[in-house]
Amino acid sequence: LAAVLAGVGDEDQVAVRASGVFGRRVERVRAGGGEAVWRPRGTVLITGGTGALGARVARWAAAEGAGHVVLVSRRGVEAPGAVGLREELVAAGVRVSVEACDVADRGAVEALLAEYPVDAVVHAAGAVVNVPLAQVSRGDLAEVWAGKVAGAVHLDAVLGDRVLDAFVVFSSIAGVWGSGGQAGYAAANAALDALVQARRARGLVGTSVAWGPWAGAGMAAGAEAVEALRRRGLVALDPQRAVRALGQVVAGADAVVVVADVAWERFAPAYTSMRPSALLTAL
């Protein structure tokens, strides 16, 4: 610790462990080219399943071979678009269940998983609260963490050591390199990354996908937000490319993977304009 405080090169993020001091790097992963791809089968449970991203994943899972898709949200069939999505998937030949469940409630998660013996879980639920760090309240943190972190923790705990094809959590680049006004959201996503690494340490499947912004849907879907991100070098992901990447990432060896469309020549200079950062030096 004393050595770290005295300065370890240009490192601005360090982990001090019994085995040594570690710095963090984002490294490029080459996807495609005949690599293995996860193809959902059996029963796939999707939290946030009636939301914009969850619906995309549900359509993809159905097209890739899932026999039964369980769409979970707090409002269930009362959520906007839920009935239409169910009808669309049923017409495609897939069994669909739409469940109202607050995954922040451990008892509700226990009841849900007792009813559905799942083969895979995709935890896409989440909410963003845009508040400057100095103004973040306990309520703001609770709102962000309830569905995203508590939901993932409960799913992991209730499933225990059950053998699954996949346990996927939707994280965010906010938890990798930060995002202005989203301190609580960044911390929540970093917690998801850690949860997946803990699952891997227990010998279980787990993948955390730190997404960049998606085009046309999701938390950064507004035209002004998309344009502001583009100016900073973050291009909105094409949803079809994103779900294809999901299959590649889950089949891969890494526990935590960033999937983002980044114009590094714009992003990197802005990211390091106030101080140097070793995080991106491997790119």
mmCIF file of C-alpha atoms in Angstrom:
data_model
loop_
_atom_site.group_PDB
_atom_site.id
_atom_site.type_symbol
_atom_site.label_atom_id
_atom_site.label_comp_id
_atom_site.label_asym_id
_atom_site.label_seq_id
_atom_site.Cartn_x
_atom_site.Cartn_y
_atom_site.Cartn_z
ATOM 1 C CA LEU A 1 0.000 0.000 0.000
ATOM 2 C CA ALA A 2 2.809 2.396 0.828
ATOM 3 C CA ALA A 3 4.394 1.714 -2.567
ATOM 4 C CA VAL A 4 1.090 2.390 -4.319
ATOM 5 C CA LEU A 5 0.595 5.677 -2.474
ATOM 6 C CA ALA A 6 4.145 6.676 -3.383
ATOM 7 C CA GLY A 7 3.199 6.254 -7.042
ATOM 8 C CA VAL A 8 3.262 3.236 -9.352
ATOM 9 C CA GLY A 9 4.013 4.684 -12.781
ATOM 10 C CA ASP A 10 0.912 6.058 -14.503
ATOM 11 C CA GLU A 11 -1.504 3.696 -12.758
ATOM 12 C CA ASP A 12 -4.638 5.436 -11.542
ATOM 13 C CA GLN A 13 -6.540 2.244 -10.654
ATOM 14 C CA VAL A 14 -4.801 -0.427 -8.610
ATOM 15 C CA ALA A 15 -5.924 -3.525 -6.741
ATOM 16 C CA VAL A 16 -3.830 -4.513 -3.721
ATOM 17 C CA ARG A 17 -3.997 -8.257 -3.121
ATOM 18 C CA ALA A 18 -2.052 -10.818 -1.130
ATOM 19 C CA SER A 19 -0.481 -11.978 -4.391
ATOM 20 C CA GLY A 20 0.624 -8.509 -5.459
ATOM 21 C CA VAL A 21 -0.467 -5.167 -6.859
ATOM 22 C CA PHE A 22 -2.464 -5.163 -10.096
ATOM 23 C CA GLY A 23 -3.253 -2.508 -12.688
ATOM 24 C CA ARG A 24 -6.267 -2.654 -14.980
ATOM 25 C CA ARG A 25 -6.245 -2.791 -18.799
ATOM 26 C CA VAL A 26 -8.882 -2.994 -21.497
ATOM 27 C CA GLU A 27 -7.654 -5.346 -24.218
ATOM 28 C CA ARG A 28 -9.149 -6.104 -27.591
ATOM 29 C CA VAL A 29 -10.851 -9.444 -28.164
ATOM 30 C CA ARG A 30 -11.130 -10.678 -31.742
ATOM 31 C CA ALA A 31 -14.629 -12.024 -32.290
ATOM 32 C CA GLY A 32 -16.038 -14.083 -35.148
ATOM 33 C CA GLY A 33 -13.997 -16.061 -37.622
ATOM 34 C CA GLY A 34 -15.631 -19.417 -36.917
ATOM 35 C CA GLU A 35 -15.416 -19.203 -33.126
ATOM 36 C CA ALA A 36 -17.964 -20.985 -30.954
ATOM 37 C CA VAL A 37 -21.303 -19.274 -30.438
ATOM 38 C CA TRP A 38 -23.739 -19.843 -27.569
ATOM 39 C CA ARG A 39 -27.120 -20.936 -28.892
ATOM 40 C CA PRO A 40 -29.895 -20.800 -26.302
ATOM 41 C CA ARG A 41 -31.942 -23.945 -25.721
ATOM 42 C CA GLY A 42 -34.654 -25.072 -23.358
ATOM 43 C CA THR A 43 -35.994 -22.446 -20.973
ATOM 44 C CA VAL A 44 -34.338 -19.025 -20.996
ATOM 45 C CA LEU A 45 -35.330 -16.533 -18.297
ATOM 46 C CA ILE A 46 -34.831 -12.864 -19.192
ATOM 47 C CA THR A 47 -35.201 -10.178 -16.534
ATOM 48 C CA GLY A 48 -36.152 -6.806 -17.936
ATOM 49 C CA GLY A 49 -37.639 -9.055 -20.586
ATOM 50 C CA THR A 50 -40.372 -6.670 -21.679
ATOM 51 C CA GLY A 51 -37.991 -3.708 -21.949
ATOM 52 C CA ALA A 52 -36.224 -2.556 -25.081
ATOM 53 C CA LEU A 53 -33.027 -4.583 -24.644
ATOM 54 C CA GLY A 54 -34.781 -7.573 -23.104
ATOM 55 C CA ALA A 55 -37.181 -7.776 -26.041
ATOM 56 C CA ARG A 56 -34.254 -7.799 -28.472
ATOM 57 C CA VAL A 57 -32.641 -10.617 -26.539
ATOM 58 C CA ALA A 58 -35.928 -12.540 -26.398
ATOM 59 C CA ARG A 59 -36.337 -12.382 -30.178
ATOM 60 C CA TRP A 60 -32.748 -13.476 -30.657
ATOM 61 C CA ALA A 61 -33.059 -16.355 -28.169
ATOM 62 C CA ALA A 62 -36.238 -17.547 -29.869
ATOM 63 C CA ALA A 63 -34.624 -17.427 -33.296
ATOM 64 C CA GLU A 64 -31.515 -19.262 -32.056
ATOM 65 C CA GLY A 65 -33.373 -22.251 -30.605
ATOM 66 C CA ALA A 66 -34.843 -21.508 -27.164
ATOM 67 C CA GLY A 67 -37.991 -23.550 -26.684
ATOM 68 C CA HIS A 68 -39.423 -21.485 -23.829
ATOM 69 C CA VAL A 69 -38.775 -17.828 -23.061
ATOM 70 C CA VAL A 70 -39.738 -16.428 -19.645
ATOM 71 C CA LEU A 71 -40.034 -12.647 -19.772
ATOM 72 C CA VAL A 72 -39.748 -11.100 -16.308
ATOM 73 C CA SER A 73 -40.480 -7.508 -15.352
ATOM 74 C CA ARG A 74 -42.076 -5.712 -12.435
ATOM 75 C CA ARG A 75 -45.302 -5.106 -14.390
ATOM 76 C CA GLY A 76 -45.510 -8.347 -16.323
ATOM 77 C CA VAL A 77 -48.205 -8.322 -18.995
ATOM 78 C CA GLU A 78 -49.130 -4.784 -17.926
ATOM 79 C CA ALA A 79 -45.794 -3.464 -19.205
ATOM 80 C CA PRO A 80 -45.989 -1.488 -22.478
ATOM 81 C CA GLY A 81 -45.591 -3.794 -25.469
ATOM 82 C CA ALA A 82 -45.572 -6.995 -23.391
ATOM 83 C CA VAL A 83 -48.678 -8.529 -24.972
ATOM 84 C CA GLY A 84 -47.529 -7.735 -28.493
ATOM 85 C CA LEU A 85 -44.086 -9.199 -27.811
ATOM 86 C CA ARG A 86 -45.615 -12.378 -26.430
ATOM 87 C CA GLU A 87 -47.856 -12.755 -29.466
ATOM 88 C CA GLU A 88 -44.918 -12.156 -31.806
ATOM 89 C CA LEU A 89 -42.801 -14.837 -30.146
ATOM 90 C CA VAL A 90 -45.661 -17.328 -29.935
ATOM 91 C CA ALA A 91 -46.310 -16.814 -33.651
ATOM 92 C CA ALA A 92 -42.669 -17.731 -34.226
ATOM 93 C CA GLY A 93 -43.304 -21.080 -32.549
ATOM 94 C CA VAL A 94 -41.880 -20.396 -29.099
ATOM 95 C CA ARG A 95 -43.565 -20.996 -25.759
ATOM 96 C CA VAL A 96 -43.675 -17.683 -23.875
ATOM 97 C CA SER A 97 -44.411 -16.879 -20.241
ATOM 98 C CA VAL A 98 -44.680 -13.285 -19.028
ATOM 99 C CA GLU A 99 -44.202 -12.897 -15.276
ATOM 100 C CA ALA A 100 -44.591 -9.910 -12.977
ATOM 101 C CA CYS A 101 -41.755 -10.195 -10.456
ATOM 102 C CA ASP A 102 -39.676 -7.678 -8.548
ATOM 103 C CA VAL A 103 -36.288 -9.382 -8.657
ATOM 104 C CA ALA A 104 -35.104 -7.117 -5.833
ATOM 105 C CA ASP A 105 -37.376 -9.258 -3.604
ATOM 106 C CA ARG A 106 -35.599 -12.494 -2.632
ATOM 107 C CA GLY A 107 -38.886 -14.268 -1.883
ATOM 108 C CA ALA A 108 -40.312 -13.333 -5.273
ATOM 109 C CA VAL A 109 -37.211 -14.699 -7.009
ATOM 110 C CA GLU A 110 -37.466 -17.946 -5.043
ATOM 111 C CA ALA A 111 -41.093 -18.369 -6.119
ATOM 112 C CA LEU A 112 -40.236 -17.566 -9.731
ATOM 113 C CA LEU A 113 -37.392 -20.067 -9.987
ATOM 114 C CA ALA A 114 -39.422 -22.733 -8.192
ATOM 115 C CA GLU A 115 -41.974 -22.481 -11.006
ATOM 116 C CA TYR A 116 -39.500 -22.434 -13.892
ATOM 117 C CA PRO A 117 -36.533 -24.846 -14.031
ATOM 118 C CA VAL A 118 -34.387 -22.647 -16.253
ATOM 119 C CA ASP A 119 -31.494 -23.608 -18.516
ATOM 120 C CA ALA A 120 -30.127 -20.081 -18.872
ATOM 121 C CA VAL A 121 -30.574 -16.653 -17.311
ATOM 122 C CA VAL A 122 -30.085 -13.257 -18.941
ATOM 123 C CA HIS A 123 -30.312 -10.472 -16.365
ATOM 124 C CA ALA A 124 -31.063 -7.362 -18.418
ATOM 125 C CA ALA A 125 -33.033 -5.416 -15.801
ATOM 126 C CA GLY A 126 -31.714 -2.033 -14.748
ATOM 127 C CA ALA A 127 -32.318 1.662 -14.261
ATOM 128 C CA VAL A 128 -30.156 4.761 -14.595
ATOM 129 C CA VAL A 129 -30.230 7.753 -12.249
ATOM 130 C CA ASN A 130 -28.299 10.735 -13.604
ATOM 131 C CA VAL A 131 -27.062 12.663 -10.570
ATOM 132 C CA PRO A 132 -23.671 14.369 -10.032
ATOM 133 C CA LEU A 133 -21.526 12.450 -7.548
ATOM 134 C CA ALA A 134 -21.609 15.169 -4.886
ATOM 135 C CA GLN A 135 -25.424 15.072 -4.903
ATOM 136 C CA VAL A 136 -25.990 11.313 -4.919
ATOM 137 C CA SER A 137 -28.309 10.266 -2.098
ATOM 138 C CA ARG A 138 -28.945 6.895 -0.506
ATOM 139 C CA GLY A 139 -32.287 6.892 -2.298
ATOM 140 C CA ASP A 140 -30.592 7.403 -5.657
ATOM 141 C CA LEU A 141 -28.276 4.483 -4.991
ATOM 142 C CA ALA A 142 -31.130 2.294 -3.804
ATOM 143 C CA GLU A 143 -33.109 2.987 -6.976
ATOM 144 C CA VAL A 144 -30.197 2.002 -9.201
ATOM 145 C CA TRP A 145 -29.102 -1.017 -7.177
ATOM 146 C CA ALA A 146 -32.523 -2.574 -6.475
ATOM 147 C CA GLY A 147 -33.243 -4.391 -9.721
ATOM 148 C CA LYS A 148 -29.744 -4.498 -11.176
ATOM 149 C CA VAL A 149 -27.562 -5.606 -8.262
ATOM 150 C CA ALA A 150 -30.035 -7.073 -5.766
ATOM 151 C CA GLY A 151 -31.750 -8.910 -8.622
ATOM 152 C CA ALA A 152 -28.485 -10.479 -9.783
ATOM 153 C CA VAL A 153 -27.470 -11.370 -6.221
ATOM 154 C CA HIS A 154 -30.825 -13.059 -5.573
ATOM 155 C CA LEU A 155 -30.756 -14.970 -8.862
ATOM 156 C CA ASP A 156 -27.249 -16.201 -8.104
ATOM 157 C CA ALA A 157 -28.096 -17.175 -4.529
ATOM 158 C CA VAL A 158 -31.385 -18.932 -5.309
ATOM 159 C CA LEU A 159 -29.942 -20.832 -8.256
ATOM 160 C CA GLY A 160 -27.023 -21.895 -6.060
ATOM 161 C CA ASP A 161 -24.832 -24.474 -7.782
ATOM 162 C CA ARG A 162 -27.491 -25.434 -10.328
ATOM 163 C CA VAL A 163 -25.910 -26.352 -13.648
ATOM 164 C CA LEU A 164 -26.821 -23.787 -16.320
ATOM 165 C CA ASP A 165 -25.902 -23.228 -19.940
ATOM 166 C CA ALA A 166 -25.382 -19.522 -19.255
ATOM 167 C CA PHE A 167 -25.747 -16.905 -16.525
ATOM 168 C CA VAL A 168 -25.478 -13.543 -18.251
ATOM 169 C CA VAL A 169 -25.686 -10.120 -16.642
ATOM 170 C CA PHE A 170 -25.994 -6.882 -18.586
ATOM 171 C CA SER A 171 -23.350 -4.535 -17.278
ATOM 172 C CA SER A 172 -22.194 -1.244 -18.775
ATOM 173 C CA ILE A 173 -19.108 0.630 -19.888
ATOM 174 C CA ALA A 174 -20.000 3.004 -17.028
ATOM 175 C CA GLY A 175 -18.566 0.378 -14.684
ATOM 176 C CA VAL A 176 -15.400 -0.013 -16.768
ATOM 177 C CA TRP A 177 -14.213 3.539 -17.464
ATOM 178 C CA GLY A 178 -16.898 5.663 -15.820
ATOM 179 C CA SER A 179 -19.719 7.856 -17.097
ATOM 180 C CA GLY A 180 -20.493 11.442 -16.154
ATOM 181 C CA GLY A 181 -23.347 11.838 -13.692
ATOM 182 C CA GLN A 182 -23.724 8.070 -13.260
ATOM 183 C CA ALA A 183 -21.575 7.244 -10.234
ATOM 184 C CA GLY A 184 -24.183 4.976 -8.638
ATOM 185 C CA TYR A 185 -24.888 3.249 -11.938
ATOM 186 C CA ALA A 186 -21.168 2.729 -12.528
ATOM 187 C CA ALA A 187 -20.727 1.162 -9.101
ATOM 188 C CA ALA A 188 -23.756 -1.086 -9.644
ATOM 189 C CA ASN A 189 -22.342 -2.392 -12.902
ATOM 190 C CA ALA A 190 -18.924 -2.971 -11.366
ATOM 191 C CA ALA A 191 -20.693 -5.034 -8.712
ATOM 192 C CA LEU A 192 -22.251 -7.186 -11.453
ATOM 193 C CA ASP A 193 -18.805 -7.764 -12.947
ATOM 194 C CA ALA A 194 -17.542 -8.881 -9.533
ATOM 195 C CA LEU A 195 -20.532 -11.182 -9.003
ATOM 196 C CA VAL A 196 -19.776 -12.992 -12.256
ATOM 197 C CA GLN A 197 -16.105 -13.351 -11.338
ATOM 198 C CA ALA A 198 -17.192 -14.830 -7.999
ATOM 199 C CA ARG A 199 -19.395 -17.334 -9.865
ATOM 200 C CA ARG A 200 -16.442 -18.322 -12.041
ATOM 201 C CA ALA A 201 -14.337 -18.816 -8.908
ATOM 202 C CA ARG A 202 -17.000 -21.263 -7.676
ATOM 203 C CA GLY A 203 -16.720 -23.216 -10.921
ATOM 204 C CA LEU A 204 -20.026 -21.951 -12.330
ATOM 205 C CA VAL A 205 -20.854 -20.331 -15.657
ATOM 206 C CA GLY A 206 -21.128 -16.566 -15.748
ATOM 207 C CA THR A 207 -20.635 -13.744 -18.208
ATOM 208 C CA SER A 208 -20.884 -10.017 -17.634
ATOM 209 C CA VAL A 209 -21.337 -7.964 -20.800
ATOM 210 C CA ALA A 210 -20.396 -4.313 -20.348
ATOM 211 C CA TRP A 211 -22.440 -2.741 -23.129
ATOM 212 C CA GLY A 212 -21.887 0.530 -24.869
ATOM 213 C CA PRO A 213 -25.052 2.450 -25.798
ATOM 214 C CA TRP A 214 -27.531 0.665 -28.078
ATOM 215 C CA ALA A 215 -29.141 2.389 -31.052
ATOM 216 C CA GLY A 216 -32.909 2.719 -31.217
ATOM 217 C CA ALA A 217 -33.656 1.396 -27.759
ATOM 218 C CA GLY A 218 -32.461 1.313 -24.197
ATOM 219 C CA MET A 219 -31.169 3.808 -21.687
ATOM 220 C CA ALA A 220 -29.303 6.055 -24.149
ATOM 221 C CA ALA A 221 -31.881 5.932 -26.948
ATOM 222 C CA GLY A 222 -32.737 9.645 -27.047
ATOM 223 C CA ALA A 223 -31.490 11.402 -30.166
ATOM 224 C CA GLU A 224 -29.704 14.120 -28.174
ATOM 225 C CA ALA A 225 -27.996 11.579 -25.926
ATOM 226 C CA VAL A 226 -26.904 9.476 -28.899
ATOM 227 C CA GLU A 227 -25.450 12.520 -30.669
ATOM 228 C CA ALA A 228 -23.642 13.680 -27.533
ATOM 229 C CA LEU A 229 -22.083 10.247 -27.110
ATOM 230 C CA ARG A 230 -21.088 10.125 -30.798
ATOM 231 C CA ARG A 231 -19.238 13.417 -30.458
ATOM 232 C CA ARG A 232 -17.253 11.887 -27.613
ATOM 233 C CA GLY A 233 -16.436 8.809 -29.683
ATOM 234 C CA LEU A 234 -19.115 6.374 -28.497
ATOM 235 C CA VAL A 235 -21.170 5.178 -31.472
ATOM 236 C CA ALA A 236 -24.568 3.621 -30.736
ATOM 237 C CA LEU A 237 -24.496 -0.151 -31.267
ATOM 238 C CA ASP A 238 -26.582 -1.668 -34.017
ATOM 239 C CA PRO A 239 -28.957 -4.008 -32.084
ATOM 240 C CA GLN A 240 -28.593 -6.879 -34.557
ATOM 241 C CA ARG A 241 -24.801 -6.772 -34.265
ATOM 242 C CA ALA A 242 -25.120 -6.506 -30.492
ATOM 243 C CA VAL A 243 -27.176 -9.685 -30.061
ATOM 244 C CA ARG A 244 -24.880 -11.572 -32.430
ATOM 245 C CA ALA A 245 -21.936 -10.454 -30.310
ATOM 246 C CA LEU A 246 -23.787 -11.694 -27.221
ATOM 247 C CA GLY A 247 -23.689 -15.262 -28.529
ATOM 248 C CA GLN A 248 -19.948 -14.995 -29.184
ATOM 249 C CA VAL A 249 -19.162 -13.435 -25.818
ATOM 250 C CA VAL A 250 -21.069 -16.038 -23.781
ATOM 251 C CA ALA A 251 -19.269 -18.839 -25.625
ATOM 252 C CA GLY A 252 -15.904 -17.211 -24.939
ATOM 253 C CA ALA A 253 -13.511 -17.743 -22.062
ATOM 254 C CA ASP A 254 -13.647 -14.270 -20.504
ATOM 255 C CA ALA A 255 -15.869 -13.469 -17.533
ATOM 256 C CA VAL A 256 -16.188 -9.736 -18.239
ATOM 257 C CA VAL A 257 -16.269 -8.389 -21.789
ATOM 258 C CA VAL A 258 -16.910 -4.888 -23.133
ATOM 259 C CA VAL A 259 -19.056 -4.740 -26.276
ATOM 260 C CA ALA A 260 -18.990 -1.200 -27.637
ATOM 261 C CA ASP A 261 -18.524 0.688 -30.890
ATOM 262 C CA VAL A 262 -15.805 3.208 -30.046
ATOM 263 C CA ALA A 263 -14.027 5.731 -32.241
ATOM 264 C CA TRP A 264 -10.828 5.598 -30.204
ATOM 265 C CA GLU A 265 -9.224 8.540 -32.003
ATOM 266 C CA ARG A 266 -11.958 10.747 -30.489
ATOM 267 C CA PHE A 267 -12.629 8.924 -27.247
ATOM 268 C CA ALA A 268 -9.100 8.360 -25.927
ATOM 269 C CA PRO A 269 -7.842 11.990 -26.115
ATOM 270 C CA ALA A 270 -10.981 13.233 -24.362
ATOM 271 C CA TYR A 271 -10.768 10.495 -21.724
ATOM 272 C CA THR A 272 -7.187 11.411 -20.853
ATOM 273 C CA SER A 273 -7.507 15.189 -21.264
ATOM 274 C CA MET A 274 -7.514 15.893 -17.506
ATOM 275 C CA ARG A 275 -4.988 13.253 -16.444
ATOM 276 C CA PRO A 276 -3.218 10.238 -17.943
ATOM 277 C CA SER A 277 -4.764 6.790 -17.603
ATOM 278 C CA ALA A 278 -3.112 3.445 -18.249
ATOM 279 C CA LEU A 279 -6.481 1.731 -18.699
ATOM 280 C CA LEU A 280 -6.550 2.080 -22.485
ATOM 281 C CA THR A 281 -2.839 1.741 -23.280
ATOM 282 C CA ALA A 282 -3.194 -1.852 -24.552
ATOM 283 C CA LEU A 283 -5.596 -0.774 -27.294
#
